[in-house]
Coordinates of C-alpha atoms in Angstrom, one line a residue:
M5 CA -4.2 28.3 -6.8
G6 CA -6.7 31.1 -7.0
N7 CA -5.3 33.0 -10.0
Q8 CA -4.2 35.9 -7.9
K9 CA -2.9 36.2 -4.3
Q10 CA -1.8 38.7 -1.8
E11 CA 1.7 40.1 -2.6
T12 CA 3.8 38.8 0.3
N13 CA 1.2 35.3 -1.8
S14 CA -2.6 35.4 -2.1
A15 CA -4.6 34.4 -4.6
R16 CA -3.9 33.8 -5.1
Q17 CA -6.3 35.4 -7.6
K18 CA -2.6 33.3 -3.5
R19 CA 1.9 35.5 -7.9
M20 CA 8.9 32.2 -13.7
V21 CA 9.9 30.7 -16.7
L22 CA 8.9 27.1 -17.0
G23 CA 9.4 26.1 -20.6
F24 CA 12.0 28.8 -21.1
S25 CA 14.6 28.1 -23.8
A26 CA 17.9 26.5 -23.1
A27 CA 19.5 29.4 -24.9
V28 CA 18.3 31.7 -22.2
L29 CA 19.4 29.4 -19.5
L30 CA 22.8 28.8 -20.9
S31 CA 23.7 32.3 -22.0
G32 CA 27.0 33.4 -20.7
M33 CA 27.7 30.3 -18.8
G34 CA 29.8 27.2 -19.0
M35 CA 28.5 23.7 -18.6
A36 CA 29.3 21.1 -16.0
Q37 CA 31.6 23.3 -13.9
Q38 CA 28.5 25.4 -13.0
R39 CA 26.7 22.4 -11.5
G40 CA 26.3 22.2 -7.7
G41 CA 26.1 24.5 -4.8
S42 CA 23.4 25.7 -2.4
L43 CA 21.4 29.0 -2.6
T44 CA 19.8 30.4 0.6
V45 CA 16.7 32.7 0.0
G46 CA 15.1 35.0 2.5
L47 CA 11.3 35.0 2.6
S48 CA 9.6 38.0 4.0
Y49 CA 6.5 36.1 5.3
D50 CA 5.8 33.0 7.4
I51 CA 4.6 30.1 5.3
D52 CA 1.2 28.7 6.3
T53 CA 1.4 25.5 4.3
L54 CA 3.5 24.0 1.5
N55 CA 0.3 22.9 -0.3
V56 CA 0.1 25.2 -3.3
Y57 CA -3.7 24.9 -3.3
S58 CA -4.1 25.8 0.4
T59 CA -1.6 28.6 0.9
G60 CA -2.9 32.2 1.3
F61 CA 0.4 33.6 0.1
L62 CA 2.5 33.5 -3.0
G63 CA 3.7 30.0 -3.5
D64 CA 7.5 30.8 -3.7
V65 CA 8.7 27.5 -2.2
Q66 CA 5.9 25.5 -3.7
A67 CA 6.9 26.6 -7.2
T68 CA 10.2 24.8 -6.9
V69 CA 8.4 21.6 -6.2
A70 CA 5.0 21.5 -7.9
E71 CA 4.6 22.1 -11.7
G72 CA 1.6 22.8 -13.8
L73 CA 0.6 21.9 -17.3
V74 CA 1.4 25.4 -18.5
A75 CA 2.8 28.5 -16.9
P76 CA 3.5 32.2 -17.8
N77 CA 7.1 33.1 -18.6
E78 CA 9.0 36.3 -17.9
K79 CA 7.0 38.1 -20.6
A80 CA 3.7 36.9 -19.0
E81 CA 3.2 34.6 -22.0
Y82 CA 2.0 31.1 -21.3
V83 CA 4.4 28.3 -22.3
P84 CA 4.1 24.5 -21.9
V85 CA 5.5 22.7 -18.9
L86 CA 4.1 19.3 -18.2
A87 CA 2.0 19.7 -21.3
T88 CA 3.8 19.6 -24.7
R89 CA 1.9 22.7 -26.0
V90 CA -0.4 25.4 -24.8
P91 CA -3.9 24.6 -26.1
T92 CA -5.4 27.2 -28.5
I93 CA -8.2 27.2 -31.0
Q94 CA -5.6 27.5 -33.8
N95 CA -3.8 24.3 -32.8
G96 CA -6.9 22.4 -32.1
G97 CA -6.4 22.2 -28.4
I98 CA -9.6 24.2 -27.7
K99 CA -12.9 23.5 -29.3
V100 CA -15.8 25.8 -28.6
A101 CA -19.4 24.5 -28.8
A102 CA -21.6 25.8 -31.6
D103 CA -23.8 27.6 -29.1
N104 CA -20.7 29.3 -27.6
K105 CA -21.7 28.2 -24.2
S106 CA -19.1 25.5 -23.5
M107 CA -15.7 24.3 -24.6
V108 CA -13.3 21.4 -24.6
V109 CA -9.6 21.7 -23.8
T110 CA -7.2 18.9 -24.7
Y111 CA -3.7 18.6 -23.2
Q112 CA -1.0 16.3 -24.5
L113 CA 1.3 15.5 -21.7
R114 CA 5.1 15.3 -21.8
P115 CA 6.3 11.7 -21.9
G116 CA 8.8 10.3 -19.4
V117 CA 8.0 12.7 -16.5
K118 CA 8.4 11.2 -13.0
W119 CA 7.4 12.3 -9.5
S120 CA 10.3 13.0 -7.1
D121 CA 9.8 9.4 -5.7
G122 CA 10.4 7.9 -9.2
K123 CA 6.8 7.0 -10.0
P124 CA 5.5 8.0 -13.4
F125 CA 3.4 11.1 -13.9
T126 CA 0.2 10.4 -16.0
S127 CA -3.1 11.9 -17.0
A128 CA -4.7 10.2 -14.0
D129 CA -2.8 12.7 -11.8
V130 CA -4.4 15.6 -13.6
K131 CA -7.9 14.2 -13.3
F132 CA -7.2 13.5 -9.6
T133 CA -6.1 17.1 -9.0
W134 CA -9.4 18.4 -10.3
E135 CA -11.4 15.9 -8.2
T136 CA -9.5 16.6 -5.1
V137 CA -9.5 20.3 -5.2
K138 CA -13.2 20.6 -6.0
D139 CA -14.1 18.2 -3.2
P140 CA -16.1 20.2 -0.7
K141 CA -14.3 18.5 2.2
F142 CA -11.0 20.0 1.0
I143 CA -10.3 23.5 2.5
A144 CA -8.6 25.3 -0.4
E145 CA -7.5 28.9 -0.5
S146 CA -9.4 29.0 -3.8
K147 CA -11.1 26.5 -6.0
D148 CA -11.0 28.7 -9.1
G149 CA -11.5 26.7 -12.2
T150 CA -12.9 23.6 -10.6
E151 CA -16.5 24.6 -10.8
D152 CA -16.2 25.4 -14.5
I153 CA -15.3 21.8 -15.4
T154 CA -18.1 19.2 -15.9
S155 CA -15.9 16.2 -16.5
I156 CA -12.4 15.1 -17.4
T157 CA -11.6 12.0 -19.5
T158 CA -8.2 10.4 -19.9
P159 CA -8.1 8.4 -23.2
N160 CA -4.5 7.3 -22.4
D161 CA -1.7 8.1 -20.0
L162 CA -0.6 11.2 -22.0
T163 CA -3.9 12.8 -23.0
V164 CA -6.3 14.8 -20.8
V165 CA -9.6 16.0 -22.2
V166 CA -11.2 18.7 -20.0
N167 CA -14.9 19.5 -20.6
Y168 CA -15.9 23.0 -19.5
K169 CA -19.5 24.1 -18.9
R170 CA -18.7 27.6 -20.0
V171 CA -16.2 29.3 -22.3
A172 CA -13.4 30.0 -19.9
P173 CA -10.8 32.4 -21.2
D174 CA -8.9 32.2 -17.8
F175 CA -8.5 28.4 -18.0
K176 CA -4.7 28.8 -18.3
S177 CA -4.4 30.8 -15.1
T178 CA -6.4 28.7 -12.7
L179 CA -6.5 25.0 -11.8
F180 CA -3.8 23.2 -13.8
T181 CA -1.2 26.0 -13.8
F182 CA -0.1 26.1 -10.1
G183 CA 0.6 22.4 -9.8
I184 CA -0.6 18.8 -10.2
L185 CA -1.2 16.5 -7.2
P186 CA 0.2 13.0 -7.0
K187 CA -2.7 10.5 -7.1
H188 CA -0.5 7.5 -6.0
T189 CA 0.3 9.0 -2.6
L190 CA -2.8 11.1 -1.9
E191 CA -5.7 9.0 -3.1
G192 CA -8.0 8.2 -0.1
K193 CA -6.1 10.7 2.1
D194 CA -7.5 13.8 3.9
L195 CA -5.6 16.6 2.2
N196 CA -6.5 19.0 5.0
T197 CA -4.3 17.1 7.4
D198 CA -2.0 14.9 5.3
T199 CA 1.8 15.3 5.7
Y200 CA 1.8 16.5 2.0
N201 CA 1.1 19.9 3.5
Q202 CA 4.6 19.9 5.1
M203 CA 6.4 17.6 2.6
P204 CA 4.8 17.9 -0.8
L205 CA 5.7 15.5 -3.6
G206 CA 6.1 17.1 -7.0
T207 CA 7.6 16.8 -10.5
G208 CA 9.6 20.0 -10.1
P209 CA 13.4 20.5 -9.9
F210 CA 13.5 20.2 -6.1
K211 CA 12.0 18.2 -3.4
V212 CA 11.4 19.2 0.3
T213 CA 13.7 17.3 2.7
Q214 CA 13.1 19.4 5.8
Y215 CA 10.5 22.0 7.0
V216 CA 10.6 23.7 10.3
K217 CA 7.6 26.0 10.6
G218 CA 8.5 29.6 11.1
Q219 CA 12.1 29.0 10.5
F220 CA 13.2 27.4 7.2
V221 CA 12.6 24.9 4.4
V222 CA 15.3 22.8 2.9
L223 CA 15.0 21.5 -0.7
D224 CA 17.4 19.0 -2.4
R225 CA 17.7 18.3 -6.1
N226 CA 15.0 16.0 -7.5
P227 CA 17.0 13.1 -9.0
F228 CA 14.2 12.2 -11.3
Y229 CA 13.7 15.7 -12.8
W230 CA 12.7 15.5 -16.5
R231 CA 14.3 18.7 -17.9
K232 CA 17.7 18.7 -19.5
D233 CA 19.8 21.6 -20.8
K234 CA 20.9 22.0 -24.4
A235 CA 24.0 19.9 -23.7
G236 CA 21.9 17.1 -22.3
V237 CA 22.8 17.8 -18.7
Q238 CA 20.0 16.9 -16.3
L239 CA 18.7 19.9 -14.4
P240 CA 18.6 21.5 -11.9
Y241 CA 22.1 22.8 -11.6
L242 CA 21.9 23.6 -7.9
D243 CA 22.3 20.8 -5.4
K244 CA 20.1 22.6 -2.7
M245 CA 17.9 25.5 -2.0
I246 CA 17.2 26.8 1.5
F247 CA 14.3 29.2 2.3
K248 CA 14.7 31.1 5.5
I249 CA 11.6 32.7 7.1
I250 CA 12.6 36.4 7.9
P251 CA 9.4 38.5 8.3
D252 CA 11.4 41.5 9.6
S253 CA 12.6 43.6 6.7
N254 CA 15.6 45.0 8.6
T255 CA 16.8 41.5 9.5
L256 CA 16.3 40.5 5.8
V257 CA 18.6 43.3 4.7
T258 CA 21.2 42.6 7.3
Q259 CA 21.4 39.0 6.3
L260 CA 21.7 40.0 2.6
K261 CA 24.7 42.2 3.5
S262 CA 26.3 39.6 5.6
G263 CA 25.9 36.9 3.0
E264 CA 23.7 34.7 5.3
I265 CA 21.2 34.7 2.5
Q266 CA 22.0 35.2 -1.2
M267 CA 18.6 36.2 -2.5
A268 CA 15.4 38.1 -1.5
T269 CA 12.6 39.0 -3.8
S270 CA 10.8 41.7 -1.8
V271 CA 13.4 44.1 -0.5
P272 CA 12.2 47.4 1.0
Y273 CA 12.8 50.4 -1.3
A274 CA 14.5 52.4 1.4
Q275 CA 17.3 49.8 1.5
I276 CA 18.0 49.6 -2.2
P277 CA 20.6 52.5 -2.4
Q278 CA 22.9 50.9 0.2
L279 CA 22.4 47.4 -1.2
S280 CA 23.2 48.7 -4.7
A281 CA 26.5 49.8 -3.4
Q282 CA 27.3 46.6 -1.6
A283 CA 30.0 44.5 -3.2
G284 CA 28.9 41.1 -4.3
L285 CA 25.2 41.9 -4.6
K286 CA 23.0 42.6 -7.7
V287 CA 19.7 44.6 -7.7
I288 CA 16.9 43.8 -10.2
K289 CA 13.8 45.8 -10.7
N290 CA 10.8 43.6 -11.5
P291 CA 7.7 45.4 -12.8
V292 CA 5.1 43.0 -11.4
L293 CA 1.4 42.8 -12.3
S294 CA 0.4 44.2 -8.9
W295 CA -1.3 47.1 -7.3
Q296 CA -1.5 48.5 -3.8
H297 CA -5.0 49.1 -2.6
L298 CA -6.8 50.6 0.4
D299 CA -9.9 48.6 1.1
F300 CA -12.9 49.5 3.2
N301 CA -14.7 46.8 5.2
L302 CA -18.3 47.4 4.2
K303 CA -19.4 44.9 6.8
G304 CA -17.6 47.0 9.5
P305 CA -18.3 50.5 10.9
A306 CA -21.4 52.2 9.4
A307 CA -19.4 55.3 8.4
L308 CA -17.4 53.2 5.9
R309 CA -20.6 52.4 4.0
D310 CA -21.1 56.2 3.5
I311 CA -19.8 56.9 0.0
N312 CA -19.0 60.5 1.1
V313 CA -16.5 59.1 3.7
R314 CA -14.9 56.8 1.1
K315 CA -14.6 59.6 -1.4
A316 CA -13.2 62.0 1.2
V317 CA -10.5 59.4 2.0
A318 CA -9.7 59.1 -1.7
Y319 CA -9.4 62.9 -2.1
G320 CA -7.3 63.0 1.0
L321 CA -4.7 60.6 -0.2
D322 CA -1.7 62.1 -1.9
K323 CA -0.4 59.2 -3.9
A324 CA 2.6 61.1 -5.2
T325 CA 3.7 61.8 -1.6
I326 CA 3.3 58.1 -0.8
S327 CA 5.4 57.2 -3.8
K328 CA 8.1 59.7 -2.8
A329 CA 8.2 58.3 0.7
L330 CA 9.0 54.9 -0.9
G331 CA 11.9 56.2 -2.9
G332 CA 9.8 57.2 -6.0
Y333 CA 9.5 53.5 -7.1
P334 CA 5.7 53.1 -7.0
I335 CA 3.6 54.5 -9.8
P336 CA 0.4 56.3 -8.8
I337 CA -2.7 54.7 -10.4
D338 CA -6.4 55.4 -10.7
T339 CA -7.8 52.0 -11.4
V340 CA -7.3 48.4 -10.1
V341 CA -6.3 47.2 -13.6
V342 CA -2.6 48.0 -14.0
P343 CA -1.5 50.0 -17.1
V344 CA 0.3 47.1 -18.7
F345 CA -3.1 45.6 -19.7
S346 CA -4.7 46.9 -22.8
Y347 CA -8.1 47.1 -21.1
S348 CA -6.8 49.3 -18.3
S349 CA -9.2 52.3 -18.5
K350 CA -8.1 55.9 -18.6
T351 CA -11.7 57.2 -18.2
V352 CA -12.5 55.9 -14.7
P353 CA -13.8 58.4 -12.1
K354 CA -10.7 59.9 -10.6
Y355 CA -10.0 61.4 -7.2
P356 CA -7.0 63.7 -7.4
Y357 CA -5.4 64.9 -4.2
D358 CA -7.7 67.7 -2.9
P359 CA -7.9 67.8 1.0
A360 CA -10.2 70.9 0.8
K361 CA -12.7 68.9 -1.2
A362 CA -12.4 66.0 1.2
K363 CA -13.2 68.3 4.1
Q364 CA -16.2 69.7 2.2
L365 CA -17.6 66.2 1.5
L366 CA -17.4 65.3 5.2
E367 CA -18.8 68.6 6.4
A368 CA -21.8 68.3 4.0
A369 CA -22.4 64.8 5.1
G370 CA -22.7 66.0 8.7
Y371 CA -19.3 65.0 10.1
K372 CA -18.1 67.8 12.3
A373 CA -14.6 68.3 13.7
G374 CA -14.2 67.8 17.4
S375 CA -11.8 69.5 19.8
D376 CA -9.1 67.0 18.7
G377 CA -9.7 67.7 15.0
I378 CA -11.3 64.3 14.4
R379 CA -14.7 64.4 12.9
A380 CA -17.8 62.8 14.3
K381 CA -21.5 62.4 13.5
N382 CA -24.2 61.3 15.9
G383 CA -21.5 60.5 18.4
Q384 CA -19.6 58.2 16.1
R385 CA -16.0 59.4 15.5
L386 CA -14.3 58.8 12.2
S387 CA -11.7 56.7 13.9
F388 CA -10.7 53.4 12.4
N389 CA -8.1 50.7 12.6
I390 CA -6.0 50.2 9.5
M391 CA -4.3 46.8 8.9
A392 CA -1.1 46.2 6.9
Q393 CA 1.4 43.4 7.0
A394 CA 3.5 43.5 10.1
G395 CA 7.2 43.7 9.4
R396 CA 6.8 44.6 5.8
S397 CA 8.4 48.0 6.0
T398 CA 7.4 49.2 2.6
D399 CA 3.7 48.8 3.5
E400 CA 4.2 50.1 7.0
D401 CA 5.9 53.2 5.7
A402 CA 3.1 53.9 3.3
Q403 CA 0.6 53.3 6.1
Q404 CA 2.3 56.0 8.2
V405 CA 2.0 58.5 5.4
M406 CA -1.7 57.7 5.0
I407 CA -2.3 58.1 8.7
A408 CA -0.8 61.6 8.6
Q409 CA -2.8 62.6 5.5
M410 CA -6.1 61.4 6.9
K411 CA -5.5 63.3 10.1
T412 CA -5.4 66.6 8.2
I413 CA -9.0 66.0 6.9
G414 CA -10.3 64.9 10.3
I415 CA -10.1 61.1 10.1
E416 CA -8.1 59.1 12.6
L417 CA -6.4 55.9 11.5
K418 CA -4.7 53.5 14.0
P419 CA -2.3 50.8 13.0
D420 CA -3.5 47.2 13.6
N421 CA -0.9 45.2 11.7
K422 CA -0.9 41.4 11.4
A423 CA 1.4 38.8 10.0
G424 CA 1.3 35.2 8.8
V425 CA -2.0 33.2 9.3
A426 CA -3.5 36.1 11.3
L427 CA -3.1 38.4 8.3
R428 CA -4.4 35.9 5.9
D429 CA -7.5 35.1 7.9
A430 CA -8.3 38.7 8.6
R431 CA -7.9 39.6 4.9
Y432 CA -10.2 36.8 3.6
K433 CA -12.8 37.0 6.4
G434 CA -13.0 40.8 6.7
G435 CA -11.3 41.0 10.1
Y436 CA -10.3 44.6 9.6
E437 CA -11.8 48.1 9.2
L438 CA -9.4 49.4 6.6
Y439 CA -6.7 47.3 4.9
Y440 CA -3.7 48.5 3.0
G441 CA -1.8 45.8 1.0
G442 CA -1.1 44.6 -2.5
W443 CA -2.5 42.1 -5.0
I444 CA -0.5 40.4 -7.7
T445 CA -2.3 38.7 -10.5
S446 CA -1.7 36.1 -13.2
A447 CA -0.9 37.0 -16.8
D448 CA -4.6 36.6 -17.6
P449 CA -6.4 37.7 -14.4
S450 CA -10.0 37.3 -13.3
Y451 CA -11.1 40.3 -11.3
G452 CA -14.1 38.4 -10.0
V453 CA -12.0 36.9 -7.3
F454 CA -11.6 40.4 -5.8
Y455 CA -14.8 42.2 -6.6
S456 CA -17.6 39.9 -7.4
T457 CA -20.1 39.2 -4.6
K458 CA -18.8 35.7 -4.0
G459 CA -15.1 36.5 -4.8
V460 CA -12.7 34.5 -2.7
N461 CA -10.6 37.6 -2.0
N462 CA -13.6 39.8 -1.3
G463 CA -13.3 39.8 2.5
Q464 CA -14.7 43.4 2.6
G465 CA -18.2 42.3 1.6
Y466 CA -18.6 44.4 -1.5
S467 CA -21.5 43.5 -3.7
N468 CA -22.9 45.1 -6.9
P469 CA -25.0 42.9 -9.3
K470 CA -24.0 45.0 -12.2
I471 CA -20.3 44.4 -11.4
D472 CA -21.1 40.7 -11.0
A473 CA -22.7 40.6 -14.5
L474 CA -19.8 42.5 -16.2
L475 CA -17.2 40.2 -14.6
A476 CA -19.2 37.1 -15.5
T477 CA -19.1 38.4 -19.1
A478 CA -15.4 39.0 -19.0
D479 CA -14.8 35.5 -17.6
S480 CA -16.9 33.7 -20.2
T481 CA -15.8 34.9 -23.6
L482 CA -12.8 34.4 -25.9
D483 CA -13.6 37.5 -27.8
P484 CA -11.1 40.2 -26.8
T485 CA -13.4 43.0 -27.9
V486 CA -16.3 41.8 -25.7
R487 CA -14.0 41.1 -22.8
N488 CA -12.2 44.4 -22.9
K489 CA -15.4 46.4 -23.0
A490 CA -16.8 44.5 -20.0
L491 CA -13.6 45.1 -18.0
R492 CA -13.5 48.8 -18.8
D493 CA -17.2 49.2 -17.8
F494 CA -16.4 47.2 -14.6
Q495 CA -13.6 49.7 -13.7
T496 CA -15.9 52.7 -14.2
L497 CA -18.5 51.2 -11.9
L498 CA -16.0 50.1 -9.3
M499 CA -14.4 53.5 -9.1
Q500 CA -17.9 55.0 -8.7
D501 CA -18.7 52.7 -5.8
L502 CA -15.2 53.0 -4.4
P503 CA -15.1 50.0 -2.2
S504 CA -11.3 50.0 -2.7
I505 CA -8.9 52.8 -3.6
A506 CA -6.2 52.0 -6.2
V507 CA -3.1 53.6 -4.8
T508 CA 0.1 52.6 -6.7
S509 CA 1.6 49.9 -8.8
N510 CA 4.7 48.8 -7.1
P511 CA 7.6 47.1 -8.8
S512 CA 9.4 44.5 -6.6
M513 CA 13.0 44.9 -5.9
I514 CA 15.0 41.7 -6.1
V515 CA 18.5 41.4 -4.6
T516 CA 20.7 38.4 -5.3
T517 CA 24.4 37.5 -5.0
D518 CA 26.2 38.5 -8.2
K519 CA 27.3 34.8 -8.5
L520 CA 23.7 33.7 -9.3
G521 CA 23.3 33.0 -13.0
G522 CA 20.3 31.9 -15.1
F523 CA 17.9 33.9 -13.0
V524 CA 15.0 35.6 -14.9
S525 CA 12.5 37.7 -12.9
N526 CA 8.8 37.1 -13.3
P527 CA 6.0 39.7 -13.2
T528 CA 3.1 37.4 -12.3
N529 CA 1.7 35.6 -9.3
M530 CA 3.5 32.4 -10.4
T531 CA 6.5 33.9 -8.5
N532 CA 10.2 34.2 -9.4
F533 CA 10.8 30.6 -8.4
V534 CA 9.3 28.6 -11.2
N535 CA 12.5 28.9 -13.2
T536 CA 14.9 27.5 -10.6
S537 CA 16.0 24.5 -12.6
G538 CA 18.2 26.8 -14.7
W539 CA 19.7 28.7 -11.9
Y540 CA 23.4 28.2 -11.2
L541 CA 26.2 29.6 -9.0
K542 CA 29.2 30.9 -10.8
K543 CA 32.5 29.4 -9.5

């Protein structure tokens, strides 16, 4: 849920076309003869849970099962899914209080929708989702959006009235977007331990029929799925989807080439040239809303709380060389807000590659080079562990470049890579010294989840009351002018404090069989798998 997650994910803050038009789905394809078949997908990370509200990773599998009220499409525009329209002020779906301190959002639900067990989906399920996720006993990856709601009323089975205690411009990208929970099977259950976490029930095009942790998930067509194509054919077209857990990038590529898997959405850049030349495969470049970052754990070694050390690291990073090492695909950036957003600031403090300046900063701060070239002060060497996702070759390659670059300015970095639950826990709890990874956001992100004092993704322990105030302003106004100014000011302060270095914005490289039709890539943290009902295999 959290409206963005780690890119492997989270946040979320733990990253697509629900509500896409039939014309898009049907373009260039026949009708009934395209129905059937099984698609096997390679996942580059080990799943922690199939509960979309508990997972610390992108909910790829979950998106084929659970549906939200609205979702962002391939253009990062919100479209209706289980709701019949996206609420706005213009259509009367949003009403802001006269004092501009609260708002009411009304959803009209789609009639005739059923859960995959055949039971009807109603407004009671939406209210139950809010009550369940906000329950302090439920351990969620993020509870974003729950605390903003004071009450929900359900005048009838198809109407949901949500009362917010603040004006919440991010309401579309939090609670009711990632999925609705089934009241009739979960009421009275402990969602932390319930079998729902392994066999979730949803309204989506597929249902889980087998899950072997660390190995695979099998999904079959949901016989009660509500969506039909333009010709009246019930979706989905595919009979089955299989997700294989393949954390090792080399194995992932080998199985793509052999045909053991027919799709992967996070393929290493270094492998793209050979896969592009492979008969039967298709390569798609997806410019996702993501950025790679190097975080300092401010609760860790004292030297990392020294702004001079953090600035020296920033000046010592050659982002262009990192991009070149990754095939030139990544785009060097200076701020955590990717350039696609209008409020991405061009006037933030910048740290261009300048190793001489990096050395000067460290020297002036009292860090002297030892016989091995590594600097130290008062007996404390500038030697740190750097964590990245184990097996994710793109990140591990960048990590090696950074290790070499830091050594030239007198800082030693040692790989301490983790995968699966270990990576997730370390990331959220600050179990690292430096961390290199990626975040992918929603179409309407809240940066408070990363950089506010209590942000769910703020494992590094960064805190600045001025940042908190600016992000609170951005998250409590529907006025784009006010919001954009707050976010630009936030970026300036963040890059002055430098708790995190924005490194690059990395497109994801998707490889599929050339027989896959109907696929549309998605740039947000809703993942590429929320449009699976329209996918088909060409005969």
